[in-house]
mmCIF file of C-alpha atoms in Angstrom:
data_model
loop_
_atom_site.group_PDB
_atom_site.id
_atom_site.type_symbol
_atom_site.label_atom_id
_atom_site.label_comp_id
_atom_site.label_asym_id
_atom_site.label_seq_id
_atom_site.Cartn_x
_atom_site.Cartn_y
_atom_site.Cartn_z
ATOM 1 C CA MET A 1 99.873 74.264 107.872
ATOM 2 C CA ASN A 2 96.558 73.629 106.307
ATOM 3 C CA HIS A 3 97.077 72.532 102.665
ATOM 4 C CA SER A 4 93.449 72.885 101.509
ATOM 5 C CA LYS A 5 92.631 72.760 97.914
ATOM 6 C CA PRO A 6 92.029 75.982 96.108
ATOM 7 C CA THR A 7 88.625 76.586 94.575
ATOM 8 C CA LYS A 8 88.177 77.532 91.028
ATOM 9 C CA ASP A 9 86.678 80.765 92.334
ATOM 10 C CA PHE A 10 90.044 81.736 93.833
ATOM 11 C CA PHE A 11 91.643 81.696 90.403
ATOM 12 C CA SER A 12 88.549 83.246 88.589
ATOM 13 C CA GLN A 13 88.802 86.188 91.084
ATOM 14 C CA GLN A 14 92.370 86.686 90.029
ATOM 15 C CA VAL A 15 91.444 87.094 86.402
ATOM 16 C CA VAL A 16 88.681 89.542 87.358
ATOM 17 C CA PHE A 17 91.138 91.520 89.561
ATOM 18 C CA ILE A 18 93.751 91.611 86.802
ATOM 19 C CA GLU A 19 91.146 92.760 84.227
ATOM 20 C CA GLU A 20 89.727 95.359 86.533
ATOM 21 C CA ASN A 21 93.194 96.722 87.397
ATOM 22 C CA ILE A 22 95.084 96.169 84.230
ATOM 23 C CA GLN A 23 96.308 99.704 83.668
ATOM 24 C CA GLU A 24 97.669 100.027 87.300
ATOM 25 C CA LEU A 25 99.265 96.634 87.091
ATOM 26 C CA THR A 26 100.795 97.258 83.710
ATOM 27 C CA THR A 27 102.293 100.610 85.026
ATOM 28 C CA LEU A 28 103.712 98.671 88.003
ATOM 29 C CA TYR A 29 105.022 95.927 85.703
ATOM 30 C CA PHE A 30 106.820 98.357 83.440
ATOM 31 C CA SER A 31 108.251 100.307 86.227
ATOM 32 C CA SER A 32 109.576 97.241 88.022
ATOM 33 C CA THR A 33 110.848 95.238 84.937
ATOM 34 C CA PRO A 34 113.981 96.001 83.149
ATOM 35 C CA VAL A 35 113.398 96.581 79.460
ATOM 36 C CA GLN A 36 115.338 93.527 78.276
ATOM 37 C CA GLU A 37 113.089 91.368 80.563
ATOM 38 C CA ARG A 38 109.683 92.697 79.598
ATOM 39 C CA MET A 39 107.218 90.392 77.989
ATOM 40 C CA LYS A 40 104.781 92.109 75.579
ATOM 41 C CA HIS A 41 101.769 89.964 76.623
ATOM 42 C CA PHE A 42 102.735 89.354 80.273
ATOM 43 C CA PHE A 43 99.210 89.637 81.691
ATOM 44 C CA SER A 44 97.475 87.962 78.771
ATOM 45 C CA LEU A 45 99.790 85.001 79.106
ATOM 46 C CA TYR A 46 98.989 84.737 82.838
ATOM 47 C CA VAL A 47 95.204 84.888 82.364
ATOM 48 C CA LEU A 48 95.482 82.276 79.498
ATOM 49 C CA GLU A 49 97.354 79.897 81.939
ATOM 50 C CA VAL A 50 94.776 80.399 84.657
ATOM 51 C CA ASP A 51 91.970 79.840 82.117
ATOM 52 C CA ASP A 52 93.780 76.610 81.081
ATOM 53 C CA LEU A 53 93.932 75.522 84.743
ATOM 54 C CA LEU A 54 90.267 76.186 85.154
ATOM 55 C CA LYS A 55 89.390 74.219 82.015
ATOM 56 C CA GLN A 56 91.477 71.282 83.172
ATOM 57 C CA ASN A 57 89.380 71.213 86.367
ATOM 58 C CA ARG A 58 86.017 72.174 84.812
ATOM 59 C CA ASN A 59 84.118 69.147 86.460
ATOM 60 C CA SER A 60 85.182 70.073 89.928
ATOM 61 C CA THR A 61 84.674 72.857 92.394
ATOM 62 C CA PHE A 62 88.338 72.525 93.463
ATOM 63 C CA ILE A 63 91.576 72.602 91.544
ATOM 64 C CA SER A 64 93.063 69.018 92.071
ATOM 65 C CA SER A 65 96.672 69.927 91.564
ATOM 66 C CA ILE A 66 98.716 73.022 90.840
ATOM 67 C CA PRO A 67 101.309 72.240 88.157
ATOM 68 C CA LYS A 68 102.672 75.730 87.817
ATOM 69 C CA VAL A 69 103.441 78.696 89.990
ATOM 70 C CA PHE A 70 100.530 81.081 90.179
ATOM 71 C CA ILE A 71 99.564 83.922 92.325
ATOM 72 C CA GLY A 72 98.464 82.480 95.610
ATOM 73 C CA THR A 73 100.823 79.606 95.606
ATOM 74 C CA LYS A 74 103.780 78.701 97.825
ATOM 75 C CA VAL A 75 106.787 77.560 95.819
ATOM 76 C CA THR A 76 109.654 75.675 97.335
ATOM 77 C CA VAL A 77 112.855 76.549 95.501
ATOM 78 C CA LEU A 78 115.834 74.250 95.733
ATOM 79 C CA TYR A 79 119.170 76.084 95.278
ATOM 80 C CA ASP A 80 120.971 73.449 93.266
ATOM 81 C CA ASP A 81 124.546 74.501 94.258
ATOM 82 C CA ASP A 82 124.176 74.189 98.041
ATOM 83 C CA ASN A 83 121.100 71.654 98.228
ATOM 84 C CA GLU A 84 119.212 74.292 100.431
ATOM 85 C CA THR A 85 115.518 75.119 99.937
ATOM 86 C CA GLU A 86 113.529 78.316 100.385
ATOM 87 C CA ASP A 87 109.833 78.987 100.329
ATOM 88 C CA TYR A 88 108.226 81.859 98.520
ATOM 89 C CA THR A 89 104.604 82.756 98.576
ATOM 90 C CA ILE A 90 103.704 84.578 95.373
ATOM 91 C CA CYS A 91 101.184 87.315 95.850
ATOM 92 C CA PHE A 92 99.772 90.677 94.671
ATOM 93 C CA PRO A 93 102.014 93.686 95.305
ATOM 94 C CA GLU A 94 99.864 95.047 98.161
ATOM 95 C CA GLN A 95 100.233 91.697 99.981
ATOM 96 C CA SER A 96 104.058 91.608 99.803
ATOM 97 C CA GLU A 97 106.038 91.032 102.949
ATOM 98 C CA PRO A 98 109.465 89.867 101.835
ATOM 99 C CA ASP A 99 110.767 89.169 105.333
ATOM 100 C CA GLN A 100 107.964 86.603 105.638
ATOM 101 C CA GLY A 101 108.631 85.087 102.166
ATOM 102 C CA HIS A 102 105.497 86.787 100.675
ATOM 103 C CA ILE A 103 106.824 88.307 97.345
ATOM 104 C CA SER A 104 104.910 90.111 94.700
ATOM 105 C CA PHE A 105 104.530 88.443 91.305
ATOM 106 C CA LEU A 106 105.972 91.669 89.928
ATOM 107 C CA SER A 107 109.197 91.506 92.069
ATOM 108 C CA PRO A 108 112.343 90.352 90.194
ATOM 109 C CA VAL A 109 112.213 86.868 91.838
ATOM 110 C CA GLY A 110 108.398 86.589 91.784
ATOM 111 C CA ARG A 111 108.306 87.524 88.093
ATOM 112 C CA GLN A 112 110.922 84.812 87.301
ATOM 113 C CA LEU A 113 109.145 82.153 89.187
ATOM 114 C CA LEU A 114 105.609 82.896 87.964
ATOM 115 C CA LEU A 115 104.167 80.135 85.612
ATOM 116 C CA LYS A 116 107.216 77.952 86.053
ATOM 117 C CA ASN A 117 106.424 74.160 86.205
ATOM 118 C CA LEU A 118 106.930 71.763 89.104
ATOM 119 C CA GLY A 119 110.401 70.246 88.553
ATOM 120 C CA GLU A 120 111.527 72.961 86.198
ATOM 121 C CA GLN A 121 115.137 74.100 86.441
ATOM 122 C CA LEU A 122 116.065 77.706 85.826
ATOM 123 C CA SER A 123 118.729 80.354 86.658
ATOM 124 C CA LEU A 124 117.360 83.043 89.007
ATOM 125 C CA LYS A 125 118.822 86.348 88.131
ATOM 126 C CA ILE A 126 119.748 88.295 91.229
ATOM 127 C CA PRO A 127 121.820 91.486 91.627
ATOM 128 C CA THR A 128 125.025 89.464 92.287
ATOM 129 C CA GLY A 129 124.636 87.083 89.339
ATOM 130 C CA GLU A 130 122.546 83.962 88.559
ATOM 131 C CA ILE A 131 121.668 81.047 90.850
ATOM 132 C CA PRO A 132 120.674 77.675 89.435
ATOM 133 C CA VAL A 133 117.361 76.528 91.075
ATOM 134 C CA THR A 134 114.740 73.754 90.731
ATOM 135 C CA ILE A 135 110.995 74.150 91.512
ATOM 136 C CA LYS A 136 110.579 71.411 94.121
ATOM 137 C CA GLU A 137 107.012 71.949 95.335
ATOM 138 C CA ILE A 138 104.060 74.045 94.609
ATOM 139 C CA THR A 139 101.216 74.226 97.065
ATOM 140 C CA TYR A 140 98.144 76.477 97.501
ATOM 141 C CA ALA A 141 98.705 79.389 99.842
ATOM 142 C CA GLY A 142 95.655 81.577 99.060
ATOM 143 C CA GLU A 143 94.118 80.853 102.273
ATOM 144 C CA LEU A 144 97.205 82.234 104.172
ATOM 145 C CA LEU A 145 96.984 85.457 102.097
ATOM 146 C CA GLU A 146 93.294 85.852 102.654
ATOM 147 C CA VAL A 147 93.736 85.503 106.452
ATOM 148 C CA LYS A 148 96.489 88.081 106.342
ATOM 149 C CA GLU A 149 94.284 90.524 104.445
ATOM 150 C CA ARG A 150 91.427 89.938 107.030
ATOM 151 C CA LEU A 151 93.937 90.757 109.830
ATOM 152 C CA LYS A 152 95.058 93.911 108.122
ATOM 153 C CA GLU A 153 91.445 95.078 107.746
ATOM 154 C CA ALA A 154 90.564 94.371 111.417
#
């Protein structure tokens, strides 16, 4: 797979998309998130993290490294109990294809992985309980999502 570096424009476009679609995204967020797990400033926090990433890379056209899980990244999760890994590509809801590992950032697993740091350990809440996992790798997957969108449009 081509692991090209993301451009700052890729992340800037996310901020614009979120700002332009904030009401629809907020409705989706509230309808898909249990009350006890809702964060009051979910989208504001995400936009602040993207802005911080852009500031850290202000002297370059490209993002040099991706320290957190963002929309458009592929995250490799290590299931701590059985030492198995699984890849998830975090995407917007309309790009979601769970059978291919493309999960919406608003899905239960996507929401829990979003903004987690490389190496971070967490307990993923799933319907059958909680699973301890570690974020093993974060890579840019935006190109993959863009190709998928172009194929859908063709």
